[in-house]
Coordinates of C-alpha atoms and ligand atoms in Angstrom, one line a residue:
X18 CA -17.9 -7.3 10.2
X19 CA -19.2 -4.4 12.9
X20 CA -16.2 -2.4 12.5
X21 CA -16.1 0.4 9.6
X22 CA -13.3 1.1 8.0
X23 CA -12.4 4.3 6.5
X24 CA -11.1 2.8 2.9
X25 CA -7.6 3.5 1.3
X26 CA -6.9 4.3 -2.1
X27 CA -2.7 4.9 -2.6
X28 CA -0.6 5.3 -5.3
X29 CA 2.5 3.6 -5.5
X30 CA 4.8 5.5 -7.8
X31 CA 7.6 3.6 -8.0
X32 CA 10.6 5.3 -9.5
X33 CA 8.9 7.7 -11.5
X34 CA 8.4 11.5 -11.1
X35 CA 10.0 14.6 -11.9
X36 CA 9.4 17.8 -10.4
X37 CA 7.5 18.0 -13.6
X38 CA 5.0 15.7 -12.4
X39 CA 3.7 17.8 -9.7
X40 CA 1.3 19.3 -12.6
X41 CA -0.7 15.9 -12.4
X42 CA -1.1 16.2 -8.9
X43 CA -2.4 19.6 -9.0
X44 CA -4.7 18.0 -11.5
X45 CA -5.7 15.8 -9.1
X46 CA -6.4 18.1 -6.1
X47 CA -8.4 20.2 -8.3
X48 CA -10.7 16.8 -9.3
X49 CA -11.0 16.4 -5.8
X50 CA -11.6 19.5 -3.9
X51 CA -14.5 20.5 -6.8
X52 CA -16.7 18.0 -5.9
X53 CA -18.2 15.6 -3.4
X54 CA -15.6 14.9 -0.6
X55 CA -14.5 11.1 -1.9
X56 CA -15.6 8.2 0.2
X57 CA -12.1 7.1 1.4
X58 CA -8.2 8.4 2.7
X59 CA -6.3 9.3 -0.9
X60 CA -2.6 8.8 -0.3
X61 CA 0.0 9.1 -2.7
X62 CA 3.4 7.6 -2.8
X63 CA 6.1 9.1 -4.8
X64 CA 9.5 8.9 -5.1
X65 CA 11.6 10.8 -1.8
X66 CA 12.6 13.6 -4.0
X67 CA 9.3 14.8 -4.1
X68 CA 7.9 14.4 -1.3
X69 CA 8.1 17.9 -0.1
X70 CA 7.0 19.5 -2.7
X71 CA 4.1 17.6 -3.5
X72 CA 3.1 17.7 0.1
X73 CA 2.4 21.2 -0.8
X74 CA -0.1 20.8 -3.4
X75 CA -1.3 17.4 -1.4
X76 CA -2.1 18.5 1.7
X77 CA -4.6 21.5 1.3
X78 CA -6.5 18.5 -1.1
X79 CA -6.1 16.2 1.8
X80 CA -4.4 13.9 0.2
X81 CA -1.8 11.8 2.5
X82 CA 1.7 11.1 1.2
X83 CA 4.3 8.7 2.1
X84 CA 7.2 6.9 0.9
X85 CA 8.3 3.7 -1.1
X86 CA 10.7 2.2 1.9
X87 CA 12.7 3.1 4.6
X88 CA 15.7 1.8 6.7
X89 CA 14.9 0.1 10.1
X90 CA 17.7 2.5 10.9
X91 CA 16.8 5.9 12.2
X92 CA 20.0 7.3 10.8
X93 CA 24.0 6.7 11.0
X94 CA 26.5 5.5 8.2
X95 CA 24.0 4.0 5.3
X96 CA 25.0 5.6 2.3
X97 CA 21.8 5.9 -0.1
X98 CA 19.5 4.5 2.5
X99 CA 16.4 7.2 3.9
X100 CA 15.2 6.6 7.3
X101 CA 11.8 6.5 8.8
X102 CA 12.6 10.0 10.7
X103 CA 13.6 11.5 7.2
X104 CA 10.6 10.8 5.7
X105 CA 8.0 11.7 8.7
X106 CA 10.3 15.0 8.4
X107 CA 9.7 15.5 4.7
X108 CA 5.9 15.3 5.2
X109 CA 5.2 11.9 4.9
X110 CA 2.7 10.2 6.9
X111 CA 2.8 6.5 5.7
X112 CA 5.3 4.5 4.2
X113 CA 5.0 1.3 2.1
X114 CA 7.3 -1.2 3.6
X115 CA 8.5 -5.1 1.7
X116 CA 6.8 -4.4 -1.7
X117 CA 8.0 -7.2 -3.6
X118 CA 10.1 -5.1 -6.0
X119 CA 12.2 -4.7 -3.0
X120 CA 11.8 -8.1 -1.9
X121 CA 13.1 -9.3 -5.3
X122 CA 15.5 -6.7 -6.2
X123 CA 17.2 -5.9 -2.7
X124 CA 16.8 -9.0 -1.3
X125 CA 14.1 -8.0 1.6
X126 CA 13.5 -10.8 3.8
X127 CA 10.3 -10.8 5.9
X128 CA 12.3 -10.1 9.0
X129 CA 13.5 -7.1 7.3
X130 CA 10.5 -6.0 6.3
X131 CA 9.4 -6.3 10.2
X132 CA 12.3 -4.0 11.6
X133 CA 11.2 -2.1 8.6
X134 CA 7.8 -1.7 9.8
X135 CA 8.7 -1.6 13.0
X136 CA 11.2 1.8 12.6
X137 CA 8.2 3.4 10.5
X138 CA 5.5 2.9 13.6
X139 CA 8.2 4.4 15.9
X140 CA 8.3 7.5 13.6
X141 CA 4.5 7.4 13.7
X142 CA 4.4 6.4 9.8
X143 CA 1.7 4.0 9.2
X144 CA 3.4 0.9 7.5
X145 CA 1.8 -0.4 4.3
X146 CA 2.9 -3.8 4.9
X147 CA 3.3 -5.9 1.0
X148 CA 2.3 -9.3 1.0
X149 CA 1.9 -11.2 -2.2
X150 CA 3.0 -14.7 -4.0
X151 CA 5.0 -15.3 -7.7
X152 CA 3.3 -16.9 -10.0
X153 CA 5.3 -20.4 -9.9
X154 CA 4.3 -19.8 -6.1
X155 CA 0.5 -19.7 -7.1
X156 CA 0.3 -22.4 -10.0
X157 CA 2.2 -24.8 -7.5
X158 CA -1.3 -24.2 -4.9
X159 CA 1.1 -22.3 -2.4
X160 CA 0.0 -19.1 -2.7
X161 CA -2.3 -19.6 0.8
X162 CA 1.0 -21.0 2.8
X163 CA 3.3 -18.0 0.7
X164 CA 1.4 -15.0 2.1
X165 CA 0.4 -16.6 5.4
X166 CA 4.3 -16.9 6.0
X167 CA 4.9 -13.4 5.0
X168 CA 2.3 -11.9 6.9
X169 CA 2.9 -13.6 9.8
X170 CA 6.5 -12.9 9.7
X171 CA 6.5 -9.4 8.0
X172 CA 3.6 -7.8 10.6
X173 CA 5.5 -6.5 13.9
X174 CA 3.4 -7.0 17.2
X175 CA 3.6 -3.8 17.8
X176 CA 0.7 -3.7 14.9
X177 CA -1.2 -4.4 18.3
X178 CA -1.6 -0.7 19.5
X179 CA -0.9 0.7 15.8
X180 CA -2.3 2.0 12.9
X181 CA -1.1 -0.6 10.1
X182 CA -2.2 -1.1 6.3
X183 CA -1.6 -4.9 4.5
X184 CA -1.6 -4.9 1.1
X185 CA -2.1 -8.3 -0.9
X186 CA -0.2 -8.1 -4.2
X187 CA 0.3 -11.1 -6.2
X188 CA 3.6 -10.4 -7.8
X189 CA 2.2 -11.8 -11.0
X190 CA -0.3 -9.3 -11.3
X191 CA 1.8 -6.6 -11.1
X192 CA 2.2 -4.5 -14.4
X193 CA 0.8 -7.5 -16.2
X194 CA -2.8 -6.1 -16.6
X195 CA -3.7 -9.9 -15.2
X196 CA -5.7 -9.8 -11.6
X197 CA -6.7 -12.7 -9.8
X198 CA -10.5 -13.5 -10.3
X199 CA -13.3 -11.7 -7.7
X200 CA -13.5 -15.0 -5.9
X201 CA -9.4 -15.1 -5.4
X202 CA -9.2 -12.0 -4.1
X203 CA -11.9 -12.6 -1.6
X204 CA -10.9 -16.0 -0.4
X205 CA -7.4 -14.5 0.0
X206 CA -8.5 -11.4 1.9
X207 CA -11.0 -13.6 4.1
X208 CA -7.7 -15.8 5.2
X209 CA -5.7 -13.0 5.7
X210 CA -8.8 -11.1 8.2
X211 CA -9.3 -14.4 9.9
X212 CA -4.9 -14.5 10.6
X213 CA -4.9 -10.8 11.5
X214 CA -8.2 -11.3 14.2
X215 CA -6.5 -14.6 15.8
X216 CA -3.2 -12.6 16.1
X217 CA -4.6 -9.2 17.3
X218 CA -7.9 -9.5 18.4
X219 CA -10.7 -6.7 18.1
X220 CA -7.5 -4.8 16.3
X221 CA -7.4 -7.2 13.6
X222 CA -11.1 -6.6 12.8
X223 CA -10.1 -2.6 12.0
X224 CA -7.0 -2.9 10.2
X225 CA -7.1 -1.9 6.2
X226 CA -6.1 -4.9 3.8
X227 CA -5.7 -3.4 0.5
X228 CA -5.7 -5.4 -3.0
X229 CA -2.7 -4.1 -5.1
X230 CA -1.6 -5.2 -8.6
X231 CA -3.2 -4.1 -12.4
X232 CA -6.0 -2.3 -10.2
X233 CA -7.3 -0.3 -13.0
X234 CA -10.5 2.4 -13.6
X235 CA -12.3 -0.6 -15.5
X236 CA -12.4 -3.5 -12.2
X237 CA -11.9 -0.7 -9.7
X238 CA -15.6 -1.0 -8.8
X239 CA -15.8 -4.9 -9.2
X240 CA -12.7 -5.5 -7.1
X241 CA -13.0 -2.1 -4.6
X242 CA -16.4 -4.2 -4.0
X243 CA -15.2 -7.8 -2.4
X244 CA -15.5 -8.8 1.0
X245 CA -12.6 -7.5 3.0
X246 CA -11.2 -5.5 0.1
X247 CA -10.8 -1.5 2.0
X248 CA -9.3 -0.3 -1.0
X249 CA -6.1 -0.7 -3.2
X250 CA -2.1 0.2 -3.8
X251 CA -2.5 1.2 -7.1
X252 CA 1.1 1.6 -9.6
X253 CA 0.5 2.9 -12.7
X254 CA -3.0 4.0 -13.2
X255 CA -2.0 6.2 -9.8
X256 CA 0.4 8.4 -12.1
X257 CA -2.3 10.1 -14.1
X258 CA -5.0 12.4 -12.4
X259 CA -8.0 11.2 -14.5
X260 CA -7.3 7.1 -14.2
X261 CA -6.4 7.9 -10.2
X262 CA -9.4 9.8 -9.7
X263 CA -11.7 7.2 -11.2
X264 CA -10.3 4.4 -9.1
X265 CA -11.2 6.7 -5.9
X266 CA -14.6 7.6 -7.3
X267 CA -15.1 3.4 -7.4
X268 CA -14.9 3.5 -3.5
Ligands
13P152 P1 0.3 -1.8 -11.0 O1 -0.9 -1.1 -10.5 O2 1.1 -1.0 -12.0 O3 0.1 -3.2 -11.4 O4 1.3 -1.9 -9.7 C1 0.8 -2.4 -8.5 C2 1.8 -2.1 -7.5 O5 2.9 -2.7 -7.4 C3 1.5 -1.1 -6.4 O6 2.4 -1.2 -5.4

């Protein structure tokens, strides 16, 4: 690969967070501004009902923030639903779009996940696009046809002239402390760089294809490290400044 690429280290909060919570991420601006400027883009996810606030503490730290899901609506009669608009509005600059919590518990469908994407680019959010197979999906060898489906269905074309971030997140991985071994990882991120370059070209050399799932501070280094790994959506070791700082220190 010629191309550098800038790595991403995000935090996916999930529905956690209470105002309360903003302490930690003053925690975590401080660990970052004190010393060496770290060797990647920091972005944190929380839940909407922070977003504003913590973009106060996040931004002077550099630290990007975005949200967990948006409607491919921009706005009208969708009770509960926050559009792409809403979030760019609140200070987000990215937004994670078909994670498979969503997928399972909402029933997103990759072409929902596209419009999804889609409403986010026309906001000018960058789309963390969430590709990933279950474990029956893995054990029966179809975890290469799974995420080639999804990512060929979930990535708009518009991803053409865009900035967009995949992120490969075996569902069983998830919250199970289990990852997929180094060579895993890398055969899957190798397929899904070889899709992305015979789709978009010279654009599919550049875009970020995160790992996500039990990404930890002990295989940060070994996994942030693979071949087509440019850095990770990380869930619950992103909720506590030390464990989030040492994944972005592994960059
Ligand atoms: P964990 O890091 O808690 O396994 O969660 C990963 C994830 O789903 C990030 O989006």
């Amino acid at each position: 690969m010629t191309q550098t690429i800038t790595p991403l280290i995000a935090g996916n909060w999930k529905m956690n967070g209470l105002r309360q919570s903003l302490l930690e991420v003053e925690k975590l601006a401080a660990k970052l501004t004190a010393g060496e400027p770290p060797r990647c883009t920091v972005a944190l996810c929380p839940p909407a009902t922070l977003i504003n606030a913590m973009n106060r503490i996040a931004a002077p730290a550099g630290i990007v923030l975005g949200g967990q899901d948006c409607s491919a609506e921009a706005s009208g009669a969708h009770t509960g639903d926050l559009s792409a608009p809403m979030l760019a509005d609140a200070g987000a600059q990215m937004v994670i779009v078909g994670h498979s919590e969503r997928r399972a518990d909402h029933g997103e469908t990759d072409e929902m996940v596209r419009q999804k994407a889609i409403a986010a680019l026309t906001s000018g959010l960058t789309p963390i696009i969430c590709v990933g197979e279950t474990r029956a999906q893995r054990e029966a060898g179809e975890a290469d046809a799974v995420v080639s489906r999804q990512l060929a269905a979930s990535v708009p074309d518009q991803a053409a002239e865009h900035d967009v971030v995949i992120a490969y997140e075996p569902v069983w991985a998830i919250g199970t402390g289990l990852t997929p071994t180094s060579a895993d990882i890398a055969q899957m991120h190798k397929s899904l760089r070889d899709q992305l370059i015979s789709r978009f070209g010279g654009r599919g050399e550049g875009m970020r294809l995160l790992y996500g799932g039990s990404l930890k501070p002990g295989n940060a280094k070994e996994i942030l490290a693979i071949a087509n790994v440019n850095g990770g959506l990380v869930g619950g070791a992103s909720l506590l400044a030390d464990d989030f700082t040492a994944i972005i220190w592994a960059v």
